[in-house]
Coordinates of N, CA and C in Angstrom, one line a residue:
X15 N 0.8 -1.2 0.0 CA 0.0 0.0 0.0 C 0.9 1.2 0.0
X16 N 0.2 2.4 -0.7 CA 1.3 3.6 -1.1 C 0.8 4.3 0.4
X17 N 2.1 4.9 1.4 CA 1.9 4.8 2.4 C 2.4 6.8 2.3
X18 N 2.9 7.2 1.0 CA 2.8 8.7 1.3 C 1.2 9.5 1.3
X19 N 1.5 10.4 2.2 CA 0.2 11.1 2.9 C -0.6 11.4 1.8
X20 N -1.6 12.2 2.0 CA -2.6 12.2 1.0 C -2.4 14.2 1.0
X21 N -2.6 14.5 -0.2 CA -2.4 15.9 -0.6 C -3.2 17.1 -0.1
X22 N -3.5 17.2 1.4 CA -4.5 18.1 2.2 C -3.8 18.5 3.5
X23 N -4.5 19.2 4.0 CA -4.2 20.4 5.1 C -5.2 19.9 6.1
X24 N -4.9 18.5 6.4 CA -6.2 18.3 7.8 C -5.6 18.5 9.3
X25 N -5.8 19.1 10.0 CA -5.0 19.7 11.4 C -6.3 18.5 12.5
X26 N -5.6 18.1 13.3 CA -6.4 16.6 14.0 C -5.2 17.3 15.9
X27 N -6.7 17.6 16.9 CA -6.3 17.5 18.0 C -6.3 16.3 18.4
X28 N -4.6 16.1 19.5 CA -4.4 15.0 20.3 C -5.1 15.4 21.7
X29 N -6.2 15.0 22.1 CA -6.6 15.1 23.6 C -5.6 14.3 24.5
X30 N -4.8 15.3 25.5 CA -3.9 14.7 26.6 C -4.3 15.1 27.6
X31 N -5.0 14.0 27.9 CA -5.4 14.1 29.6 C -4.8 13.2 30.0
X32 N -3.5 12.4 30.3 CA -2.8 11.6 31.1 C -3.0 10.4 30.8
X33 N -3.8 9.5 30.1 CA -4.0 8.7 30.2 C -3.7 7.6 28.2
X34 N -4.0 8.7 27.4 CA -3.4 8.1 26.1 C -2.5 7.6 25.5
X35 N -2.5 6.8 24.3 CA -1.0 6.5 24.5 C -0.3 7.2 22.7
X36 N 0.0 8.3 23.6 CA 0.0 9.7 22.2 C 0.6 9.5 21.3
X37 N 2.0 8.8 21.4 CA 3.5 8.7 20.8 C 2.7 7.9 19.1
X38 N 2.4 7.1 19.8 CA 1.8 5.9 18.7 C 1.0 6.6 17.9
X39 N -0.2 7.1 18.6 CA -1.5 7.4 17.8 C -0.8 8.6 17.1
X40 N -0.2 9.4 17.5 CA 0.8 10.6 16.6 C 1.3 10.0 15.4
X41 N 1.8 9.3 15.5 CA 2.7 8.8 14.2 C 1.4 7.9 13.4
X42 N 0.4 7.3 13.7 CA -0.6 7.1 12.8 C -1.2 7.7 12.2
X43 N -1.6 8.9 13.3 CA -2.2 9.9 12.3 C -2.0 10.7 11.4
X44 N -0.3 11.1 11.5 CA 0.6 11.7 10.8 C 1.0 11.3 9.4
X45 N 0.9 10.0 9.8 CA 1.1 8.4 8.3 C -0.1 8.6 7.4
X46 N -1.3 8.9 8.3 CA -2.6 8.7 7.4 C -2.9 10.2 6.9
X47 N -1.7 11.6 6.5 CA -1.6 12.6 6.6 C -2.4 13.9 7.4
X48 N -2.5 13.6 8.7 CA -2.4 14.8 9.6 C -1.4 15.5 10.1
X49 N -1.8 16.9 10.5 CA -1.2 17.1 11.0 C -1.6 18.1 12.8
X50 N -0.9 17.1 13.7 CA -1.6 16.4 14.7 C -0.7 17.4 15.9
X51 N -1.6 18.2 16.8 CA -1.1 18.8 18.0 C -1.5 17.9 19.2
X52 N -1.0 17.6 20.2 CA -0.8 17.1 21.4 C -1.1 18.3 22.5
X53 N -2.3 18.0 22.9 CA -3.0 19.3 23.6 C -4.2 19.1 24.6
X54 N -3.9 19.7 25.9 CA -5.4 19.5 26.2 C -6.1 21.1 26.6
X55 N -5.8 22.1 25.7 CA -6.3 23.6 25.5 C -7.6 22.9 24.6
X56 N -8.5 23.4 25.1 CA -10.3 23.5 24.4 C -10.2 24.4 23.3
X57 N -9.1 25.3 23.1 CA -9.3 26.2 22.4 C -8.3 25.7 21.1
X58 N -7.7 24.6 21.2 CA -7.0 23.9 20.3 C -8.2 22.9 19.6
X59 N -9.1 22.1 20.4 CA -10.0 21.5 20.0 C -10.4 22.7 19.0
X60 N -11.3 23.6 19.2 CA -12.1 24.8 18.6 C -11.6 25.0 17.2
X61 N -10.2 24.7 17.0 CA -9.1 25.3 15.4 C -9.3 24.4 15.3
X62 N -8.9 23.0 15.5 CA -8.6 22.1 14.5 C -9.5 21.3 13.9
X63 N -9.3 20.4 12.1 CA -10.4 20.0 11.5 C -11.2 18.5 12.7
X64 N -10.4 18.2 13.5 CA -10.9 17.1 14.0 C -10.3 16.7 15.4
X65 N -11.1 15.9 16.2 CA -10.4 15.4 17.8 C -10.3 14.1 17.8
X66 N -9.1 13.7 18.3 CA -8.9 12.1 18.7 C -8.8 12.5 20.2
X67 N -9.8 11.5 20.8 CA -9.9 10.8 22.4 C -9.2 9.7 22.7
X68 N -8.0 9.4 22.6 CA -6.9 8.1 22.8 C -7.5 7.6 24.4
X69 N -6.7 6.6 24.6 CA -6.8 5.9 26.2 C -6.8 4.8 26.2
X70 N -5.9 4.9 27.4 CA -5.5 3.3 27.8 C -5.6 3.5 29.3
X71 N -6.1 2.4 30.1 CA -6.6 2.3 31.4 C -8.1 2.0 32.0
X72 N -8.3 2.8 32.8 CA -9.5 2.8 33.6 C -10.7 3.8 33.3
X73 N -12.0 3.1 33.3 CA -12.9 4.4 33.2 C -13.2 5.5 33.9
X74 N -13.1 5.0 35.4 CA -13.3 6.4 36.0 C -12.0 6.7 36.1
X75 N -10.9 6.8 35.9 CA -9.6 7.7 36.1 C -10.0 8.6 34.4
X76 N -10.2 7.6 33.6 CA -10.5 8.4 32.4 C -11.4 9.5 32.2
X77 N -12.7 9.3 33.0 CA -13.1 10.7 33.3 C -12.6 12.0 34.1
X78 N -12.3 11.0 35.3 CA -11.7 12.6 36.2 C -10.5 13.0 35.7
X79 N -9.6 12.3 34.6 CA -8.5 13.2 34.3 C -9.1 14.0 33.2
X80 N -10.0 13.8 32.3 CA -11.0 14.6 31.6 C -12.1 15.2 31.4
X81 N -12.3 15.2 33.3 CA -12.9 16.0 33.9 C -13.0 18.1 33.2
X82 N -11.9 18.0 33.2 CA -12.3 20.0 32.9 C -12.4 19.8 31.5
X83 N -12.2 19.0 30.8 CA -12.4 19.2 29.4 C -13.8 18.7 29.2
X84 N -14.7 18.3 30.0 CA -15.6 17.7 29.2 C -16.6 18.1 28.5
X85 N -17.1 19.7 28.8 CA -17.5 20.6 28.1 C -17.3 21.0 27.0
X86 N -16.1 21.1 26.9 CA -14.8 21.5 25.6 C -15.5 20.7 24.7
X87 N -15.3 19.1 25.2 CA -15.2 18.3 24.4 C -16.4 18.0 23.7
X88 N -17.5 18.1 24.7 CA -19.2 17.9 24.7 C -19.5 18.9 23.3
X89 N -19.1 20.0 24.0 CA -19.7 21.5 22.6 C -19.2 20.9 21.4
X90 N -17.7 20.2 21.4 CA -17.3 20.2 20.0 C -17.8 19.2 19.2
X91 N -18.2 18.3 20.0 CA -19.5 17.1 19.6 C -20.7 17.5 19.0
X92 N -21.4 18.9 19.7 CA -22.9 19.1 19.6 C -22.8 20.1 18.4
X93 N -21.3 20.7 18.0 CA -21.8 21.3 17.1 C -21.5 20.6 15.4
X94 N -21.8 19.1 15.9 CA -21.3 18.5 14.8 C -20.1 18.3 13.6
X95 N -18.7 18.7 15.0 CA -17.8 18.5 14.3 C -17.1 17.1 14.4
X96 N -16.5 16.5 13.9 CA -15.6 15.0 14.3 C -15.0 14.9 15.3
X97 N -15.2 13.9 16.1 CA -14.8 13.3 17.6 C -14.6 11.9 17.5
X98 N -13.2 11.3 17.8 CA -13.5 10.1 17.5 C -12.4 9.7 18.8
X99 N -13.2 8.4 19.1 CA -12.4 7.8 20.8 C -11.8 6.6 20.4
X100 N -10.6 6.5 20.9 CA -10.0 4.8 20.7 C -10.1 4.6 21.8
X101 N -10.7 2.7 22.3 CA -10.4 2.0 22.8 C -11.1 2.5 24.4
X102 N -10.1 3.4 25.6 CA -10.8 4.0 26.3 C -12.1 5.0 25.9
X103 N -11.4 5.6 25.6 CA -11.7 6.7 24.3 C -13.3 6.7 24.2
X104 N -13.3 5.4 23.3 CA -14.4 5.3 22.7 C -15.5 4.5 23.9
X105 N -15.1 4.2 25.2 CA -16.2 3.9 26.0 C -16.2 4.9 26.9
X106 N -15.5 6.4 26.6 CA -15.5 7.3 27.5 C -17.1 8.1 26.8
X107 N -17.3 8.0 25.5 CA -18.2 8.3 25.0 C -19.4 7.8 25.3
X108 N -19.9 6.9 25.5 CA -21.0 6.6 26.1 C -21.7 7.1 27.8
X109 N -22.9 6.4 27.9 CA -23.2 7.1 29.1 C -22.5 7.0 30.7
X110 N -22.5 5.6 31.0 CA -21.7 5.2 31.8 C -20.8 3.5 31.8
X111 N -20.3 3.3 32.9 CA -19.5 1.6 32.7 C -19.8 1.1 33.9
X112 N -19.6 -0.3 33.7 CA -19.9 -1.5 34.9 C -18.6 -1.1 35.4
X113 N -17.5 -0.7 35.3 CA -15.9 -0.8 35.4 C -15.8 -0.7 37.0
X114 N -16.3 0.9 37.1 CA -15.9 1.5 38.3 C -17.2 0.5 39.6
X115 N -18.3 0.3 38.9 CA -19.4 -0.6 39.9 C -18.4 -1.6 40.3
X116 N -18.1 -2.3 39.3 CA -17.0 -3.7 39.2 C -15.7 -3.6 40.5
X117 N -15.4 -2.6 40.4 CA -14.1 -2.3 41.2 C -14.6 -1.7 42.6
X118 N -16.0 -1.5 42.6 CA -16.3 -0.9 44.1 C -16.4 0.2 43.7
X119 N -16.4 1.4 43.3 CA -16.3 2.2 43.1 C -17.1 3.4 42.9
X120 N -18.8 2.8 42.3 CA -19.7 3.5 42.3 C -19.8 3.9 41.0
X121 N -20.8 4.6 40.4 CA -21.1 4.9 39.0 C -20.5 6.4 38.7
X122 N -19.7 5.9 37.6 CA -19.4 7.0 37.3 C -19.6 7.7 35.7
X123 N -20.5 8.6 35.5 CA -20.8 9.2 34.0 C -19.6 9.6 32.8
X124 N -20.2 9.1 31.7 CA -19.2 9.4 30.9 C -19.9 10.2 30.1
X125 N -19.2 11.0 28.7 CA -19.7 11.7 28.1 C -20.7 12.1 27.6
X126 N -21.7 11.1 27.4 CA -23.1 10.6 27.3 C -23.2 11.3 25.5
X127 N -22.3 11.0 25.0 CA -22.9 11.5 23.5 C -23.1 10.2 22.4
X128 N -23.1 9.1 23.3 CA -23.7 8.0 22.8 C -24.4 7.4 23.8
X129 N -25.8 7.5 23.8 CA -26.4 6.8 25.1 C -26.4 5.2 25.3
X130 N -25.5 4.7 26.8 CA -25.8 3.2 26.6 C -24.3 3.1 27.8
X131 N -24.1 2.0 27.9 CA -22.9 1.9 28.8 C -22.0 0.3 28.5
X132 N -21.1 0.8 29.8 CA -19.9 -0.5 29.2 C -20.3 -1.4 29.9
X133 N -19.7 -3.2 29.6 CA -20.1 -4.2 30.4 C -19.0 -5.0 30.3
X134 N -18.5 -5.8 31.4 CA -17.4 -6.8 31.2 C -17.9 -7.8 30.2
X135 N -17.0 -8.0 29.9 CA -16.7 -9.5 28.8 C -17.0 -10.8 30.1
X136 N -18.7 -11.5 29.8 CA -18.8 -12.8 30.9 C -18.9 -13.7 29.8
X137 N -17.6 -14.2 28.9 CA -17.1 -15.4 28.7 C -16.6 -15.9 28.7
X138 N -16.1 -18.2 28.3 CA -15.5 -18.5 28.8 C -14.4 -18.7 28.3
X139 N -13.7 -17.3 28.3 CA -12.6 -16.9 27.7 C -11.7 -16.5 28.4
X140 N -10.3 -15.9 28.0 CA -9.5 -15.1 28.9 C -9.9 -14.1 28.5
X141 N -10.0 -13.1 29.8 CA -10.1 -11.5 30.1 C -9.2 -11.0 30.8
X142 N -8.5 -9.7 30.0 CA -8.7 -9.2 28.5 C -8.8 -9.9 28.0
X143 N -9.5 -9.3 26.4 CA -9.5 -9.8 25.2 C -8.5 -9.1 24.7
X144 N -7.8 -9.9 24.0 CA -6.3 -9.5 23.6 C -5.7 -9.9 22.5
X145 N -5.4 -9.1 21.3 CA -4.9 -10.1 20.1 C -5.7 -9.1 19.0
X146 N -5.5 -10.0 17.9 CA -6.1 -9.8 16.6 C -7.4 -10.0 16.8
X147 N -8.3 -10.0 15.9 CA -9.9 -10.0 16.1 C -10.2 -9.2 14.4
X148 N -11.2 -10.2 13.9 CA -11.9 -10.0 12.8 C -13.4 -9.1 12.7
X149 N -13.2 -8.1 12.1 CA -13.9 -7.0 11.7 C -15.1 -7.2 11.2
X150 N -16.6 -7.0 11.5 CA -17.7 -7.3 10.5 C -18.6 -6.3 10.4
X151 N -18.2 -5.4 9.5 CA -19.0 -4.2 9.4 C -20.6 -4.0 9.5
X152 N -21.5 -3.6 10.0 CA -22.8 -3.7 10.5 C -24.1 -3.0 9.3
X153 N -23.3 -1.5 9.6 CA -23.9 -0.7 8.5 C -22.6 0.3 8.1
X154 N -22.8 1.1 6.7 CA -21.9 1.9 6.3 C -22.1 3.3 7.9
X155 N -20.2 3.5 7.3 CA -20.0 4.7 7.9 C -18.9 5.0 7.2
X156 N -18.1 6.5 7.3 CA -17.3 6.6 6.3 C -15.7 5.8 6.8
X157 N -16.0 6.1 8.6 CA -14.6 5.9 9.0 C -14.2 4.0 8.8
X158 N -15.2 3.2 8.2 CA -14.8 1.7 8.1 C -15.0 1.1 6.7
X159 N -14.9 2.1 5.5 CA -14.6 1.7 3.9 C -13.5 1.0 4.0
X160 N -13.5 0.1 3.5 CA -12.9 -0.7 3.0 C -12.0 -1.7 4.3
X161 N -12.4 -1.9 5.1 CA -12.2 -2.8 6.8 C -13.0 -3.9 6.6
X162 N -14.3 -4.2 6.1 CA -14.8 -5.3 6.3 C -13.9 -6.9 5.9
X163 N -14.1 -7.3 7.6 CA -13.1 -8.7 7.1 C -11.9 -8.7 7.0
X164 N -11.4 -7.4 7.7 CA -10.0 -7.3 8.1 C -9.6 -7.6 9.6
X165 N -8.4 -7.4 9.8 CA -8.3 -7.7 10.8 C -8.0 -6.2 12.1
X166 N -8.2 -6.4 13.3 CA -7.7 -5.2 13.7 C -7.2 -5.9 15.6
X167 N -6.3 -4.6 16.2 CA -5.8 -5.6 17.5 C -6.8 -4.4 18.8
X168 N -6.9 -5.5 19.4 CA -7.5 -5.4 20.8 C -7.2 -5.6 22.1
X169 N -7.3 -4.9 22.9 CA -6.7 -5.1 24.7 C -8.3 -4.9 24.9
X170 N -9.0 -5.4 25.7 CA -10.1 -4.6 26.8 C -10.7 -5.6 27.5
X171 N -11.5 -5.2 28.6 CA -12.3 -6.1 29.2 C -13.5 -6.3 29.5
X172 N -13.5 -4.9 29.0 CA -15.4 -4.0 28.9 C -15.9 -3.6 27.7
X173 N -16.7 -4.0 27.1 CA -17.2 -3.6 26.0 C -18.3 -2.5 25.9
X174 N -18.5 -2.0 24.9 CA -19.9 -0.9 24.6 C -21.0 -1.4 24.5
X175 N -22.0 -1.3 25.0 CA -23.2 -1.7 25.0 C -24.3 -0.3 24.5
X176 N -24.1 -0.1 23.3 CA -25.0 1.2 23.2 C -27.1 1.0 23.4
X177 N -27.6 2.3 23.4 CA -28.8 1.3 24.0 C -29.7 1.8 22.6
X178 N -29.1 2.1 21.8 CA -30.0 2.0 20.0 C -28.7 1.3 19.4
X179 N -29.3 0.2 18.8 CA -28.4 -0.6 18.1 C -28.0 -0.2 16.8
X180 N -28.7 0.8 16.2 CA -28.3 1.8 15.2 C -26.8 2.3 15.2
X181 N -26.3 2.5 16.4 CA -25.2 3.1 16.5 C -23.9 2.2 16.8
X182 N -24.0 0.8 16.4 CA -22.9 -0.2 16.5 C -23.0 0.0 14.9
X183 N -21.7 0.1 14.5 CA -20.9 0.4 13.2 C -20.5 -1.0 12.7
X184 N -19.8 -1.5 13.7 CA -18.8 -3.0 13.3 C -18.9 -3.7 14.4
X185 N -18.9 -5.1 14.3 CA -18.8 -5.8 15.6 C -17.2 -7.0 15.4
X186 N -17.5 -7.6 16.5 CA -16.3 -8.6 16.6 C -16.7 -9.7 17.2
X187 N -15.9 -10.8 17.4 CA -16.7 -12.2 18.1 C -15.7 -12.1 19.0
X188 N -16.3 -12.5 20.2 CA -15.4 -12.9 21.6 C -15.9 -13.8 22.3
X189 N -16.7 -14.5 21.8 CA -17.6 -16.0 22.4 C -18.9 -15.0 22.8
X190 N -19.0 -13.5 22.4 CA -20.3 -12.6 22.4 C -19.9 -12.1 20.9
X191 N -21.1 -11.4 20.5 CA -20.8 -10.5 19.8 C -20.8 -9.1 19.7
X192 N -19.9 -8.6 19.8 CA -19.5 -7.0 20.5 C -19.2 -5.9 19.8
X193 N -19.7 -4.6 20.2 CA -19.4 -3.1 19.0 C -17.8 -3.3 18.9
X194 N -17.0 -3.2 17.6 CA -15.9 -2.5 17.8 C -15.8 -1.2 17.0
X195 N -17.0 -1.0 16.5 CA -17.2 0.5 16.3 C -18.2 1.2 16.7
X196 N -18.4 2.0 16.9 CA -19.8 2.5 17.5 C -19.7 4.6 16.9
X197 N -20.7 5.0 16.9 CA -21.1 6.6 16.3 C -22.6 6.9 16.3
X198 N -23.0 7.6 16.7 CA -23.8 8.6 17.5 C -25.0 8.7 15.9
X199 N -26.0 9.0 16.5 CA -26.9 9.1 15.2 C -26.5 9.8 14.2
X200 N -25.6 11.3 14.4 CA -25.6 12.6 13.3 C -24.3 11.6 12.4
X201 N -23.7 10.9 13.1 CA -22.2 10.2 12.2 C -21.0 10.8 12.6
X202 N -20.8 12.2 13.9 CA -19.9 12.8 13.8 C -19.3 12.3 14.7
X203 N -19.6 11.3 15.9 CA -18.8 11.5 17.3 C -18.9 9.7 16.8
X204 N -17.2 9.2 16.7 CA -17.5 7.7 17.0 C -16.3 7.1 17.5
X205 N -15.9 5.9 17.5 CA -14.7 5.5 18.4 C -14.9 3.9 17.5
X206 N -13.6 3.4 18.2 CA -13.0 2.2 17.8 C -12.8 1.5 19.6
X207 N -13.2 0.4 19.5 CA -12.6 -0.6 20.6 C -11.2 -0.9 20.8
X208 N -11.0 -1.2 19.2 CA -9.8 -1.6 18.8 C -8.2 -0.6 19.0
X209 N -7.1 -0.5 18.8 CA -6.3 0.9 18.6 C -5.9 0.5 17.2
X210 N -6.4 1.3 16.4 CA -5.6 1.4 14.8 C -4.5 1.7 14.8
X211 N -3.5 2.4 15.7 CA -2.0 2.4 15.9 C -1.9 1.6 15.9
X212 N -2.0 0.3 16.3 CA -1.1 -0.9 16.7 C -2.0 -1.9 15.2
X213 N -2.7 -1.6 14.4 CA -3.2 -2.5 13.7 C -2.9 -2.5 12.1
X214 N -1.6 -2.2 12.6 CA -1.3 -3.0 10.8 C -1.8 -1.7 9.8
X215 N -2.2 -2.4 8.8 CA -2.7 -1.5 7.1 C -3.8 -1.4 7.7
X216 N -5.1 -2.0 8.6 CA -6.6 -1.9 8.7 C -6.4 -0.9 9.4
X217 N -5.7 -0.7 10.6 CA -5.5 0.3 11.1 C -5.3 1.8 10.6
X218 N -4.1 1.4 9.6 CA -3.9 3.2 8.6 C -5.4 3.2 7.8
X219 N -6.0 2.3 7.6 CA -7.3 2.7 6.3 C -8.1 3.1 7.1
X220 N -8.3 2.7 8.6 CA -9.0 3.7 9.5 C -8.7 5.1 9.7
X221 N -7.8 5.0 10.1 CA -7.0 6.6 10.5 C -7.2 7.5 9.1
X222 N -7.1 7.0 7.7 CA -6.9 7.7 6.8 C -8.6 8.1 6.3
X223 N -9.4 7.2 6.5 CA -10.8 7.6 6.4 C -11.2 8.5 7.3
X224 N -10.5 8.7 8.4 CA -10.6 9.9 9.2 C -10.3 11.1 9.3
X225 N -9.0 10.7 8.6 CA -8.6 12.2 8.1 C -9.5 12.3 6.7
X226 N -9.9 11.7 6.1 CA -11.1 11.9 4.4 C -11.9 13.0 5.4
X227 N -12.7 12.0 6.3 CA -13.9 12.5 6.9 C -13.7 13.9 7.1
X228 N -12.7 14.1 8.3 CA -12.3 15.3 8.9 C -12.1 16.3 7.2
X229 N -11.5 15.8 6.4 CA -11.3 17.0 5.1 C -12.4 17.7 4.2
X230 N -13.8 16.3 4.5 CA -14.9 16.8 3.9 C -15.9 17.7 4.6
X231 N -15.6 17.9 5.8 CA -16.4 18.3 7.0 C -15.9 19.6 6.5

């Protein structure tokens, strides 16, 4: 695959709230031709064509470190610009998670710009789900052209459970069958389970349909 960038001026916020894993997702998005600030100023969201929500860890640390942004982040959703979450990311998007119930912890709200919440993986599997995992696209969206039946990699232990099934993009088999994409009715705010950094070519034809998306917007 011809791996030089594509001939556009797409500017893509890195959300750093402590918990992403930036280095990586930088150099993907860079590959799939953005070009990508590492920021957690609202007013950086506000300029640029598009926002990535990265994360690796826990849900409720993933809120309270994103705690003062979440307005920032909420407005830049509602005014129907591109918002897209990996992995944490993208279950920080939804309403809430079993995670923090799970750990004792009590319920804690997430962005709610996909309504529905997260749930452990109860099969008789190992958890995490971890590895490679085959892609089965649901319905079109722009960010998963040409993905069906590829492969992409996965760490988690909680899945999305959105509560309109309209809004699962792609699923995956884990002895369940689970979102690994999910996006909000308008098409603007969506996330991957998966990290497209770490996934190969399926990965860049993600990241690069995001930078398309973000260029047509």
């Amino acid at each position: 695959m011809d791996e030089s960038p594509p001939d556009r001026d797409v500017s893509v916020a890195l959300v750093d709230y402590g918990l992403g894993n930036l280095r990586s997702a930088t150099r993907g998005l860079e590959r799939a031709g953005a070009t990508v600030e590492i920021t957690d100023d609202p007013e950086a969201f506000a300029a640029a064509d598009g926002v990535v929500l990265p994360g690796v860890g826990a849900f409720r640390e993933g809120m309270e470190n994103a705690g003062p942004l979440r307005e920032a982040l909420t407005d830049h959703a509602e005014a129907g610009r591109p918002l897209f979450g990996i992995c944490l990311g993208m279950q920080m998007l939804l309403t809430t998670s079993e995670e923090a119930d799970h750990e004792g912890e009590g319920e804690v709200t997430g962005l709610d710009l996909i309504s529905g919440t997260n749930v452990r993986f109860e099969v008789d599997r190992k958890v995490p789900h971890m590895g490679w995992n085959e892609l089965e696209v649901e319905r079109e969206h722009p960010l998963v052209k040409g993905v069906d039946g590829e492969y992409a990699y996965f760490v988690h232990s909680y899945y999305a459970e959105p509560d309109d099934a309209d809004a699962v993009v792609a699923t995956a088999d884990y002895g369940v069958d689970f979102p690994a994409v999910v996006a909000n009715e308008a098409g603007n705010v969506f996330g991957t389970q998966f990290h497209p950094e770490k996934s190969g070519e399926t990965g860049l034809t993600i990241l690069r349909n995001f930078v398309d998306y973000c260029a047509e917007r």
